[in-house]
Structure formats: structure tokens, C-alpha cells
mmCIF file of C-alpha atoms in Angstrom:
data_model
loop_
_atom_site.group_PDB
_atom_site.id
_atom_site.type_symbol
_atom_site.label_atom_id
_atom_site.label_comp_id
_atom_site.label_asym_id
_atom_site.label_seq_id
_atom_site.Cartn_x
_atom_site.Cartn_y
_atom_site.Cartn_z
ATOM 1 C CA MET A 1 2.783 -28.138 17.692
ATOM 2 C CA VAL A 2 1.964 -25.440 18.074
ATOM 3 C CA ASP A 3 -0.471 -23.154 20.260
ATOM 4 C CA LEU A 4 -1.613 -20.622 18.221
ATOM 5 C CA ASN A 5 -4.329 -19.689 21.268
ATOM 6 C CA GLY A 6 -1.968 -19.352 23.353
ATOM 7 C CA GLN A 7 -0.380 -16.894 21.431
ATOM 8 C CA TYR A 8 -3.633 -15.176 20.489
ATOM 9 C CA GLN A 9 -4.593 -14.227 23.970
ATOM 10 C CA GLU A 10 -1.281 -11.514 23.759
ATOM 11 C CA ILE A 11 -2.691 -9.836 20.083
ATOM 12 C CA LYS A 12 -6.692 -10.484 20.460
ATOM 13 C CA GLU A 13 -7.722 -7.233 21.222
ATOM 14 C CA GLN A 14 -6.255 -5.701 18.106
ATOM 15 C CA VAL A 15 -6.768 -8.905 16.105
ATOM 16 C CA ASN A 16 -10.574 -8.418 17.740
ATOM 17 C CA THR A 17 -10.935 -5.065 16.407
ATOM 18 C CA SER A 18 -9.185 -5.286 13.721
ATOM 19 C CA ILE A 19 -11.678 -7.665 12.229
ATOM 20 C CA THR A 20 -14.642 -6.160 13.415
ATOM 21 C CA ASN A 21 -13.627 -3.098 11.652
ATOM 22 C CA ILE A 22 -12.966 -4.893 8.494
ATOM 23 C CA LEU A 23 -16.502 -6.484 8.865
ATOM 24 C CA GLU A 24 -17.765 -3.111 9.571
ATOM 25 C CA SER A 25 -16.563 -1.043 5.973
ATOM 26 C CA SER A 26 -16.778 -4.718 4.189
ATOM 27 C CA ALA A 27 -14.002 -4.311 3.011
ATOM 28 C CA PHE A 28 -12.433 -8.151 2.478
ATOM 29 C CA ILE A 29 -10.479 -7.699 -0.495
ATOM 30 C CA ASN A 30 -7.752 -5.637 -0.875
ATOM 31 C CA GLY A 31 -8.496 -3.419 1.256
ATOM 32 C CA SER A 32 -6.826 -1.151 3.224
ATOM 33 C CA ASP A 33 -4.877 -3.978 5.539
ATOM 34 C CA VAL A 34 -3.649 -5.366 2.960
ATOM 35 C CA LYS A 35 -1.803 -2.513 1.398
ATOM 36 C CA GLU A 36 -0.151 -1.564 4.897
ATOM 37 C CA PHE A 37 1.140 -4.647 5.587
ATOM 38 C CA GLN A 38 2.011 -4.580 2.273
ATOM 39 C CA LYS A 39 4.583 -1.717 2.689
ATOM 40 C CA GLU A 40 5.263 -2.859 6.410
ATOM 41 C CA LEU A 41 5.986 -5.748 5.399
ATOM 42 C CA GLU A 42 9.220 -4.285 2.917
ATOM 43 C CA ASP A 43 10.059 -2.135 5.649
ATOM 44 C CA TYR A 44 10.056 -5.423 7.623
ATOM 45 C CA LEU A 45 13.153 -7.380 4.787
ATOM 46 C CA GLY A 46 14.246 -4.269 3.559
ATOM 47 C CA VAL A 47 13.194 -5.269 -0.319
ATOM 48 C CA LYS A 48 12.028 -2.849 -2.897
ATOM 49 C CA HIS A 49 7.945 -4.763 -4.036
ATOM 50 C CA VAL A 50 5.928 -7.000 -1.819
ATOM 51 C CA ILE A 51 3.234 -9.056 -3.739
ATOM 52 C CA PRO A 52 0.578 -10.488 -1.619
ATOM 53 C CA CYS A 53 -1.353 -13.111 -2.914
ATOM 54 C CA GLY A 54 -3.688 -16.658 -1.535
ATOM 55 C CA ASN A 55 -1.117 -19.431 -0.054
ATOM 56 C CA GLY A 56 2.753 -20.111 -0.431
ATOM 57 C CA THR A 57 1.713 -22.376 -2.912
ATOM 58 C CA ASP A 58 0.160 -19.750 -5.704
ATOM 59 C CA ALA A 59 3.478 -17.569 -4.344
ATOM 60 C CA LEU A 60 5.952 -19.343 -5.931
ATOM 61 C CA GLN A 61 3.612 -19.972 -8.782
ATOM 62 C CA ILE A 62 3.151 -17.276 -9.711
ATOM 63 C CA ALA A 63 7.193 -16.047 -9.372
ATOM 64 C CA MET A 64 8.003 -19.040 -11.746
ATOM 65 C CA MET A 65 5.175 -17.407 -14.203
ATOM 66 C CA GLY A 66 6.400 -13.811 -13.874
ATOM 67 C CA LEU A 67 10.188 -15.282 -14.654
ATOM 68 C CA GLY A 68 8.762 -16.516 -17.800
ATOM 69 C CA LEU A 69 10.292 -19.816 -18.085
ATOM 70 C CA LYS A 70 8.617 -22.520 -20.498
ATOM 71 C CA PRO A 71 7.665 -25.928 -20.599
ATOM 72 C CA GLY A 72 10.621 -28.348 -20.700
ATOM 73 C CA ASP A 73 12.996 -25.819 -19.313
ATOM 74 C CA GLU A 74 15.093 -27.748 -16.205
ATOM 75 C CA VAL A 75 14.826 -26.263 -12.440
ATOM 76 C CA ILE A 76 16.401 -27.419 -9.405
ATOM 77 C CA THR A 77 15.240 -28.541 -5.561
ATOM 78 C CA ALA A 78 15.718 -30.942 -3.767
ATOM 79 C CA ASP A 79 14.834 -33.915 -2.694
ATOM 80 C CA PHE A 80 13.718 -32.993 0.536
ATOM 81 C CA THR A 81 10.977 -30.241 1.348
ATOM 82 C CA PHE A 82 7.425 -30.618 0.977
ATOM 83 C CA ALA A 83 5.575 -31.272 -2.417
ATOM 84 C CA ALA A 84 4.271 -27.865 -2.877
ATOM 85 C CA THR A 85 7.820 -26.975 -4.462
ATOM 86 C CA VAL A 86 8.061 -29.345 -6.896
ATOM 87 C CA GLU A 87 3.845 -29.473 -7.356
ATOM 88 C CA VAL A 88 4.096 -25.801 -8.566
ATOM 89 C CA ILE A 89 6.974 -26.496 -11.085
ATOM 90 C CA ALA A 90 5.368 -30.031 -12.881
ATOM 91 C CA LEU A 91 2.151 -27.586 -12.811
ATOM 92 C CA LEU A 92 4.146 -25.047 -14.868
ATOM 93 C CA GLN A 93 4.527 -28.054 -17.614
ATOM 94 C CA LEU A 94 8.097 -27.571 -16.277
ATOM 95 C CA THR A 95 11.435 -30.021 -15.596
ATOM 96 C CA PRO A 96 12.118 -30.477 -11.860
ATOM 97 C CA VAL A 97 15.267 -31.420 -10.643
ATOM 98 C CA LEU A 98 15.158 -32.656 -7.431
ATOM 99 C CA VAL A 99 18.831 -33.615 -5.858
ATOM 100 C CA ASP A 100 19.842 -34.795 -2.471
ATOM 101 C CA VAL A 101 20.971 -32.728 0.202
ATOM 102 C CA GLU A 102 23.144 -31.604 3.314
ATOM 103 C CA PRO A 103 23.827 -33.643 6.411
ATOM 104 C CA ASP A 104 23.909 -31.220 8.694
ATOM 105 C CA SER A 105 21.356 -28.511 7.286
ATOM 106 C CA PHE A 106 18.877 -30.724 5.690
ATOM 107 C CA ASN A 107 19.552 -28.071 2.574
ATOM 108 C CA ILE A 108 19.694 -28.564 -0.958
ATOM 109 C CA ASP A 109 23.626 -29.430 -0.980
ATOM 110 C CA VAL A 110 25.244 -27.213 -3.846
ATOM 111 C CA ALA A 111 28.277 -29.437 -5.188
ATOM 112 C CA ALA A 112 25.316 -31.914 -5.807
ATOM 113 C CA ILE A 113 23.314 -28.016 -7.660
ATOM 114 C CA GLU A 114 26.302 -27.890 -9.920
ATOM 115 C CA LYS A 115 26.849 -31.108 -10.872
ATOM 116 C CA ALA A 116 22.699 -31.638 -12.046
ATOM 117 C CA ILE A 117 22.942 -29.068 -14.513
ATOM 118 C CA THR A 118 22.447 -29.423 -18.158
ATOM 119 C CA PRO A 119 21.960 -27.080 -21.231
ATOM 120 C CA LYS A 120 18.189 -26.993 -20.624
ATOM 121 C CA THR A 121 18.548 -25.669 -16.622
ATOM 122 C CA LYS A 122 17.007 -22.645 -16.059
ATOM 123 C CA ALA A 123 16.343 -21.832 -12.050
ATOM 124 C CA ILE A 124 17.540 -23.200 -8.535
ATOM 125 C CA VAL A 125 15.058 -23.006 -5.791
ATOM 126 C CA PRO A 126 17.213 -23.581 -2.272
ATOM 127 C CA VAL A 127 14.128 -24.292 0.319
ATOM 128 C CA HIS A 128 15.397 -22.746 3.617
ATOM 129 C CA LEU A 129 14.353 -25.728 5.736
ATOM 130 C CA PHE A 130 12.517 -24.966 8.978
ATOM 131 C CA GLY A 131 13.647 -21.431 9.565
ATOM 132 C CA GLN A 132 17.580 -22.084 8.596
ATOM 133 C CA CYS A 133 19.636 -19.842 5.205
ATOM 134 C CA ALA A 134 20.522 -22.366 2.273
ATOM 135 C CA ASN A 135 23.779 -21.953 1.242
ATOM 136 C CA MET A 136 23.288 -18.861 -0.240
ATOM 137 C CA GLU A 137 26.837 -17.161 -1.186
ATOM 138 C CA ALA A 138 27.270 -19.900 -3.247
ATOM 139 C CA ILE A 139 24.216 -20.730 -4.782
ATOM 140 C CA LEU A 140 23.794 -17.348 -6.027
ATOM 141 C CA GLU A 141 28.014 -18.022 -7.448
ATOM 142 C CA LEU A 142 26.176 -20.983 -8.954
ATOM 143 C CA ALA A 143 23.912 -18.996 -10.577
ATOM 144 C CA SER A 144 25.913 -16.420 -11.891
ATOM 145 C CA LYS A 145 28.582 -18.641 -13.416
ATOM 146 C CA TYR A 146 25.713 -20.724 -14.944
ATOM 147 C CA ASP A 147 23.097 -17.603 -15.416
ATOM 148 C CA LEU A 148 20.392 -19.374 -14.060
ATOM 149 C CA PHE A 149 17.611 -17.505 -11.732
ATOM 150 C CA VAL A 150 16.983 -18.023 -7.729
ATOM 151 C CA ILE A 151 13.329 -18.741 -6.577
ATOM 152 C CA GLU A 152 13.829 -18.886 -2.397
ATOM 153 C CA ASP A 153 11.421 -21.050 -1.480
ATOM 154 C CA ASN A 154 11.225 -19.185 1.947
ATOM 155 C CA ALA A 155 7.951 -21.631 3.115
ATOM 156 C CA GLN A 156 9.644 -21.900 6.868
ATOM 157 C CA ALA A 157 12.053 -19.019 7.256
ATOM 158 C CA ILE A 158 10.185 -15.722 7.025
ATOM 159 C CA GLY A 159 12.435 -14.044 9.863
ATOM 160 C CA ALA A 160 15.544 -15.377 9.403
ATOM 161 C CA ASN A 161 18.687 -13.533 7.903
ATOM 162 C CA TYR A 162 22.129 -14.853 5.876
ATOM 163 C CA SER A 163 25.577 -13.795 6.520
ATOM 164 C CA PHE A 164 27.475 -13.455 3.928
ATOM 165 C CA LYS A 165 31.656 -13.777 3.924
ATOM 166 C CA ASN A 166 32.346 -9.881 3.320
ATOM 167 C CA GLY A 167 30.153 -9.343 6.046
ATOM 168 C CA GLN A 168 26.570 -8.716 4.647
ATOM 169 C CA LYS A 169 23.393 -9.435 5.854
ATOM 170 C CA ARG A 170 20.468 -10.277 4.171
ATOM 171 C CA ASN A 171 17.198 -11.349 4.667
ATOM 172 C CA ALA A 172 15.825 -14.612 3.574
ATOM 173 C CA GLY A 173 14.113 -14.387 0.600
ATOM 174 C CA THR A 174 15.493 -11.323 -0.257
ATOM 175 C CA MET A 175 18.637 -12.551 -1.418
ATOM 176 C CA GLY A 176 17.347 -14.369 -5.133
ATOM 177 C CA HIS A 177 16.271 -13.440 -7.935
ATOM 178 C CA VAL A 178 12.621 -13.882 -6.486
ATOM 179 C CA GLY A 179 11.371 -15.720 -3.102
ATOM 180 C CA SER A 180 8.331 -16.126 -2.036
ATOM 181 C CA THR A 181 6.801 -16.776 1.264
ATOM 182 C CA SER A 182 3.612 -19.231 3.006
ATOM 183 C CA PHE A 183 1.248 -17.770 5.644
ATOM 184 C CA PHE A 184 0.027 -20.738 7.011
ATOM 185 C CA PRO A 185 -1.114 -21.152 10.682
ATOM 186 C CA SER A 186 1.928 -22.730 11.938
ATOM 187 C CA LYS A 187 4.464 -20.808 10.429
ATOM 188 C CA ASN A 188 6.238 -18.253 12.426
ATOM 189 C CA LEU A 189 4.400 -15.206 10.576
ATOM 190 C CA GLY A 190 1.401 -17.036 9.824
ATOM 191 C CA CYS A 191 -2.300 -16.034 9.180
ATOM 192 C CA TYR A 192 -5.583 -17.877 10.270
ATOM 193 C CA GLY A 193 -6.105 -19.255 7.347
ATOM 194 C CA ASP A 194 -3.979 -19.330 4.178
ATOM 195 C CA GLY A 195 -1.552 -17.021 3.318
ATOM 196 C CA GLY A 196 1.373 -16.073 1.090
ATOM 197 C CA ALA A 197 3.754 -13.308 -0.792
ATOM 198 C CA ILE A 198 6.110 -12.884 -3.174
ATOM 199 C CA PHE A 199 10.035 -10.510 -2.633
ATOM 200 C CA THR A 200 11.635 -9.008 -4.899
ATOM 201 C CA ASN A 201 13.725 -6.062 -6.013
ATOM 202 C CA ASP A 202 13.151 -6.240 -9.506
ATOM 203 C CA ASP A 203 11.088 -3.105 -10.685
ATOM 204 C CA ASP A 204 10.170 -4.941 -13.461
ATOM 205 C CA LEU A 205 9.606 -8.565 -11.981
ATOM 206 C CA ALA A 206 6.938 -6.860 -9.715
ATOM 207 C CA HIS A 207 5.249 -4.937 -12.407
ATOM 208 C CA THR A 208 4.755 -8.331 -13.264
ATOM 209 C CA LEU A 209 3.317 -10.416 -10.199
ATOM 210 C CA ARG A 210 1.595 -7.046 -9.113
ATOM 211 C CA GLY A 211 -1.133 -7.809 -12.685
ATOM 212 C CA MET A 212 -0.940 -12.290 -12.591
ATOM 213 C CA VAL A 213 -2.377 -12.667 -8.111
ATOM 214 C CA ASN A 214 -5.083 -10.175 -9.588
ATOM 215 C CA HIS A 215 -5.625 -11.957 -13.657
ATOM 216 C CA GLY A 216 -3.432 -10.005 -15.262
ATOM 217 C CA MET A 217 -4.451 -7.145 -14.796
ATOM 218 C CA TYR A 218 -3.321 -3.661 -13.517
ATOM 219 C CA VAL A 219 -7.143 -1.776 -14.776
ATOM 220 C CA ARG A 220 -10.264 -3.222 -14.375
ATOM 221 C CA TYR A 221 -11.166 -5.632 -17.431
ATOM 222 C CA HIS A 222 -7.772 -4.787 -19.128
ATOM 223 C CA HIS A 223 -5.754 -8.070 -18.816
ATOM 224 C CA ASP A 224 -2.280 -7.253 -19.547
ATOM 225 C CA VAL A 225 -1.053 -10.892 -18.721
ATOM 226 C CA ILE A 226 -2.002 -14.056 -17.929
ATOM 227 C CA GLY A 227 -2.896 -14.334 -14.240
ATOM 228 C CA VAL A 228 -5.014 -16.277 -11.493
ATOM 229 C CA ASN A 229 -6.556 -15.398 -9.208
ATOM 230 C CA SER A 230 -4.493 -15.383 -5.800
ATOM 231 C CA ARG A 231 -4.939 -13.062 -3.592
ATOM 232 C CA LEU A 232 -3.747 -11.988 -0.109
ATOM 233 C CA ASP A 233 -7.821 -11.382 1.746
ATOM 234 C CA THR A 234 -8.378 -7.587 4.265
ATOM 235 C CA ILE A 235 -8.472 -10.420 6.894
ATOM 236 C CA GLN A 236 -5.730 -11.951 7.190
ATOM 237 C CA ALA A 237 -4.007 -8.961 6.484
ATOM 238 C CA ALA A 238 -4.947 -7.385 9.820
ATOM 239 C CA VAL A 239 -3.902 -11.026 12.283
ATOM 240 C CA LEU A 240 -0.635 -10.378 9.882
ATOM 241 C CA ARG A 241 -0.228 -6.271 11.048
ATOM 242 C CA ALA A 242 -0.907 -7.357 14.518
ATOM 243 C CA LYS A 243 1.946 -9.941 14.651
ATOM 244 C CA LEU A 244 4.635 -8.808 12.637
ATOM 245 C CA PRO A 245 5.787 -6.167 15.057
ATOM 246 C CA LYS A 246 6.071 -9.117 17.267
ATOM 247 C CA LEU A 247 7.703 -11.730 14.365
ATOM 248 C CA ASP A 248 11.282 -10.979 16.202
ATOM 249 C CA SER A 249 10.461 -11.390 19.952
ATOM 250 C CA TYR A 250 8.545 -15.131 18.266
ATOM 251 C CA CYS A 251 11.491 -16.064 16.384
ATOM 252 C CA ALA A 252 13.625 -14.810 19.735
ATOM 253 C CA ALA A 253 11.030 -17.006 21.811
ATOM 254 C CA ARG A 254 11.519 -19.898 19.685
ATOM 255 C CA LYS A 255 15.637 -20.124 19.430
ATOM 256 C CA ALA A 256 15.166 -19.898 23.169
ATOM 257 C CA ALA A 257 13.317 -23.373 23.505
ATOM 258 C CA ALA A 258 15.629 -24.831 20.677
ATOM 259 C CA GLU A 259 18.139 -23.863 22.745
ATOM 260 C CA LYS A 260 16.621 -25.600 26.469
ATOM 261 C CA TYR A 261 16.268 -28.639 23.751
ATOM 262 C CA THR A 262 19.398 -28.620 22.331
ATOM 263 C CA SER A 263 20.800 -27.796 26.221
ATOM 264 C CA ALA A 264 18.422 -31.199 27.384
ATOM 265 C CA LEU A 265 19.239 -33.639 24.553
ATOM 266 C CA LYS A 266 22.954 -33.412 23.711
ATOM 267 C CA GLY A 267 25.123 -35.587 24.168
ATOM 268 C CA GLN A 268 23.060 -37.995 24.101
ATOM 269 C CA ASP A 269 23.689 -41.073 22.356
ATOM 270 C CA HIS A 270 21.845 -42.140 19.069
ATOM 271 C CA ILE A 271 20.610 -38.480 19.089
ATOM 272 C CA VAL A 272 21.518 -35.472 16.858
ATOM 273 C CA THR A 273 20.251 -31.823 17.849
ATOM 274 C CA PRO A 274 19.821 -29.441 15.181
ATOM 275 C CA PHE A 275 22.752 -28.381 13.169
ATOM 276 C CA ILE A 276 23.104 -24.157 13.486
ATOM 277 C CA VAL A 277 25.009 -22.015 11.407
ATOM 278 C CA GLY A 278 25.678 -18.451 13.592
ATOM 279 C CA ASP A 279 22.380 -17.427 15.061
ATOM 280 C CA SER A 280 20.391 -18.112 11.903
ATOM 281 C CA HIS A 281 17.801 -20.455 12.857
ATOM 282 C CA VAL A 282 14.767 -19.543 13.392
ATOM 283 C CA PHE A 283 13.512 -22.620 14.225
ATOM 284 C CA HIS A 284 10.777 -22.970 12.116
ATOM 285 C CA GLN A 285 10.849 -26.932 13.013
ATOM 286 C CA TYR A 286 13.262 -28.054 15.926
ATOM 287 C CA THR A 287 14.304 -31.229 13.987
ATOM 288 C CA LEU A 288 15.952 -34.713 15.658
ATOM 289 C CA LYS A 289 17.724 -37.361 13.704
ATOM 290 C CA ILE A 290 17.580 -40.813 15.938
ATOM 291 C CA THR A 291 20.417 -42.542 15.010
ATOM 292 C CA ASN A 292 19.553 -46.163 16.550
ATOM 293 C CA GLY A 293 16.461 -46.880 14.338
ATOM 294 C CA LYS A 294 14.513 -46.450 16.851
ATOM 295 C CA ARG A 295 12.635 -43.865 15.193
ATOM 296 C CA ASP A 296 9.486 -44.497 15.054
ATOM 297 C CA GLY A 297 9.151 -46.217 17.240
ATOM 298 C CA LEU A 298 9.140 -42.965 18.980
ATOM 299 C CA VAL A 299 7.132 -41.371 17.068
ATOM 300 C CA ALA A 300 4.637 -43.780 19.036
ATOM 301 C CA HIS A 301 5.739 -43.626 21.832
ATOM 302 C CA LEU A 302 5.689 -40.214 21.866
ATOM 303 C CA ALA A 303 1.844 -40.373 21.033
ATOM 304 C CA ASP A 304 1.189 -42.376 24.074
ATOM 305 C CA LYS A 305 2.452 -40.561 26.705
ATOM 306 C CA GLY A 306 0.520 -37.283 24.767
ATOM 307 C CA ILE A 307 3.243 -35.266 23.165
ATOM 308 C CA PRO A 308 3.301 -34.169 18.984
ATOM 309 C CA CYS A 309 5.492 -35.441 16.935
ATOM 310 C CA GLY A 310 5.914 -33.978 12.944
ATOM 311 C CA VAL A 311 8.243 -37.051 10.415
ATOM 312 C CA TYR A 312 9.146 -34.062 7.835
ATOM 313 C CA TYR A 313 9.316 -35.979 5.356
ATOM 314 C CA PRO A 314 8.706 -39.601 5.750
ATOM 315 C CA ILE A 315 9.271 -40.491 2.386
ATOM 316 C CA PRO A 316 11.558 -38.307 -0.333
ATOM 317 C CA LEU A 317 10.373 -36.645 -3.652
ATOM 318 C CA HIS A 318 12.139 -38.684 -6.254
ATOM 319 C CA LYS A 319 9.196 -41.915 -4.411
ATOM 320 C CA GLN A 320 6.202 -39.758 -4.943
ATOM 321 C CA LYS A 321 4.354 -41.615 -7.447
ATOM 322 C CA ALA A 322 3.134 -38.289 -8.681
ATOM 323 C CA TYR A 323 7.185 -37.255 -9.524
ATOM 324 C CA LEU A 324 8.189 -40.817 -10.291
ATOM 325 C CA ASP A 325 11.632 -40.414 -12.849
ATOM 326 C CA GLU A 326 13.856 -42.916 -14.882
ATOM 327 C CA ARG A 327 16.327 -40.161 -14.721
ATOM 328 C CA TYR A 328 16.539 -40.353 -11.105
ATOM 329 C CA LYS A 329 18.685 -42.947 -9.245
ATOM 330 C CA GLU A 330 19.214 -43.743 -5.845
ATOM 331 C CA GLU A 331 21.978 -43.229 -4.887
ATOM 332 C CA ASP A 332 22.078 -39.934 -5.793
ATOM 333 C CA PHE A 333 20.056 -39.489 -3.359
ATOM 334 C CA PRO A 334 22.002 -41.144 0.257
ATOM 335 C CA VAL A 335 21.235 -38.745 2.087
ATOM 336 C CA THR A 336 17.868 -37.677 1.772
ATOM 337 C CA ASN A 337 16.821 -41.166 1.440
ATOM 338 C CA GLN A 338 19.114 -41.972 5.353
ATOM 339 C CA LEU A 339 16.895 -38.536 6.457
ATOM 340 C CA VAL A 340 13.954 -39.840 6.082
ATOM 341 C CA LYS A 341 14.254 -42.936 8.342
ATOM 342 C CA GLU A 342 15.305 -40.480 10.731
ATOM 343 C CA VAL A 343 14.118 -37.421 11.566
ATOM 344 C CA ILE A 344 11.770 -36.261 13.955
ATOM 345 C CA SER A 345 10.550 -32.707 14.909
ATOM 346 C CA LEU A 346 8.998 -31.644 17.978
ATOM 347 C CA PRO A 347 7.338 -29.438 19.360
ATOM 348 C CA MET A 348 8.083 -25.682 18.796
ATOM 349 C CA HIS A 349 6.395 -22.520 19.027
ATOM 350 C CA THR A 350 6.023 -19.318 21.674
ATOM 351 C CA GLU A 351 4.979 -20.657 24.168
ATOM 352 C CA LEU A 352 6.226 -23.840 25.252
ATOM 353 C CA ASP A 353 7.730 -23.421 29.308
ATOM 354 C CA ASP A 354 10.340 -24.821 30.956
ATOM 355 C CA GLU A 355 8.036 -27.992 32.516
ATOM 356 C CA GLN A 356 7.015 -28.685 28.704
ATOM 357 C CA ILE A 357 10.762 -28.604 27.348
ATOM 358 C CA ASN A 358 11.657 -30.624 30.385
ATOM 359 C CA PHE A 359 8.838 -33.710 29.689
ATOM 360 C CA ILE A 360 9.445 -33.710 26.317
ATOM 361 C CA THR A 361 12.979 -34.802 25.963
ATOM 362 C CA SER A 362 12.862 -36.605 29.141
ATOM 363 C CA THR A 363 10.468 -39.153 27.874
ATOM 364 C CA VAL A 364 12.266 -38.654 24.814
ATOM 365 C CA ILE A 365 15.857 -39.578 26.376
ATOM 366 C CA ASP A 366 13.969 -42.498 28.648
ATOM 367 C CA TYR A 367 13.266 -44.208 25.151
ATOM 368 C CA VAL A 368 15.923 -43.812 22.455
ATOM 369 C CA ASN A 369 18.615 -44.360 25.158
ATOM 370 C CA GLY A 370 16.000 -47.172 26.971
#
């Protein structure tokens, strides 16, 4: 699904040198590369504050902690996403409220958000799924109308941007009160282990978050806020520093591969190619819908041909054992319940070549229309 070794070869010398220097200095935690990466990512995103942390799930959890949400507060998010999004809500004893998504973009449905708002609602967590921003203009308007926090789950869309109606463009993860991302190795900007970061333009919130990621300390052994232990280690920061200047080219390569996939697959019966708003999609995943009931068979067929693929996601969150709740009614999730039967993601990375894309698409077409 992702050719991490091929990508590594291009930055091998810089990465190896940086890691060797860190081994020599032994500054494994909060070394200079962490501070430099923080500044460089702030510049790239155009955001005032980046707070590096241990992983993307921690980033989302700490963002919620920093906003002072209390047990029982309701947090609205999408039913069709990875479990980490709802997991952190439940861990903090907040009340997750899952809503349906749009059938074309797969992102959270704004009308469903408004329908789910109650006096207990305190926050909305839009997930920028598969590399494309949710409808942030409408979400921010809702948040303003109902006085809600917006916490962007940007684990899959770093490098994407969003265009507002007035022509303004903002980077994914920087539009809400706070945003979070993951640097898991398969991400568009990925390290060689776990890593994450939180983004905000709020000076006071940033100060709180910086303490929270380090046991609530600003001065060693002085614990001013309740925190956790979640720090981006120096080696991972060095890897990310090598990759960040190439992020736009990585995203461009993914877009180019996606265009070739779509060109080969468009017009085929029973195959729905990804819906794209403008040029903002950075294709963390390239996800099709197979509409004739042959999705599961296609998964097996691709495996037989040595072609990796993924089903993101096979079970809606509202049907997961850990998150079952009598509040949820099946009629409230028609899109998600259909998507889990139809979606399939093809290999997507910066090293895809025409021969690979031609083999993959022809195999898909032959099976689906066979």
C-alpha cells in the first residue's frame, strides 16, 4: 500500500546523518531537531503554534483536554472514520455523538451535525478523511451559531488546503480552535515510528497544551496542569525535518497517481472514483466505491494477484462493540451503512509508476465487470 523504502532512498543520506548526530549527542528527548521541526511546521502551515507529541491519538486527546471539556459533555463526530477519533472522546468520559457522512466526499454531513446538537453539545470533531477537508466553512458557521469548539482531526490530510467562499485559503488543521495530526509512517508526512502534533492560533491554549504534553510541567517538577507523557522524540523529529520540505512534492505525486487511476477507471460501470472539491485532495488514500456487490470478491481477487488493498472502514463506529449505544438508530446512518459495503482503497504512495497503475486498474476493471 505504501512504498516507504523507496521514499527513504531519496532522503537516505540526510536521515542517516541526522540520526547519527543524535546518537552521538544522546539528546533523544526534546533535542534541537524537535524545536526546529516545530518552527518549520509552523511556517509551513501558517499557524502560530505547533505542539509536537507522541502520536496522533494523543494529539486529539490532549487537544480536548486543553479545551477543558468535562465528563458528560457531548462531542459530535463522524461515524465513518478510524476508531481513534471516538476513542479519545470516550477515554475522557465525554459523550460521543456519531453522525452520518456525505456519500460523495465521505466527510461529516453538516446537516446531520446540526440535527444532533443539544444543550449538552460542546464540540465538533470534523475528520478530513482520506486527504480532503470537510466542509469547514459550514462547520465553523455552525460552531459560531451554537458556541461550540471545533477540533480538526487532520491525521489524514496534512498538506491539504481549504478554500473559503471569499477566496481565502487555509491549511487543513488550522481552521478550528485546535487541530491534530498523526505522523504514522504511512501518512503523507510520516516519521519512522509514532509521532503527532497539535496546532492552534490561540496563545493561551497553546501554553496549556505545551504543559499537558510534558506531565503538566513548564518548570521541571512544578506541575501546573494535569498532563500526560507524550513527546515527539528527537530521531522522529529529524526524519520529519528531512521530509517536510518535500511534503508538497509528495502530495503532488499522490495527486498525479490519483489522476492516472481516475483516468483509467472513469466511465466504468459499478466503479465510482473519488469525489474531489477543487484541487485540495492530497490522497492519503485513493478510495473507490464498488456498487454491484463485488467489493469483497475484489479484495480477494487483488490479493490473489499480489496487489495490496484496504477496506477503510469495514464496520461503522456505531456498530463497534466498544461504542454501542441505544441512542443510535440505523435509519440515521444510511450513507455509512452503505459505504462499509462498497469502499476499497488502492495502493497510494509517491513511488507509484505507470506500469503498476495500469496493472492495478486493469485487474480491477476485469474483475468488477467480469
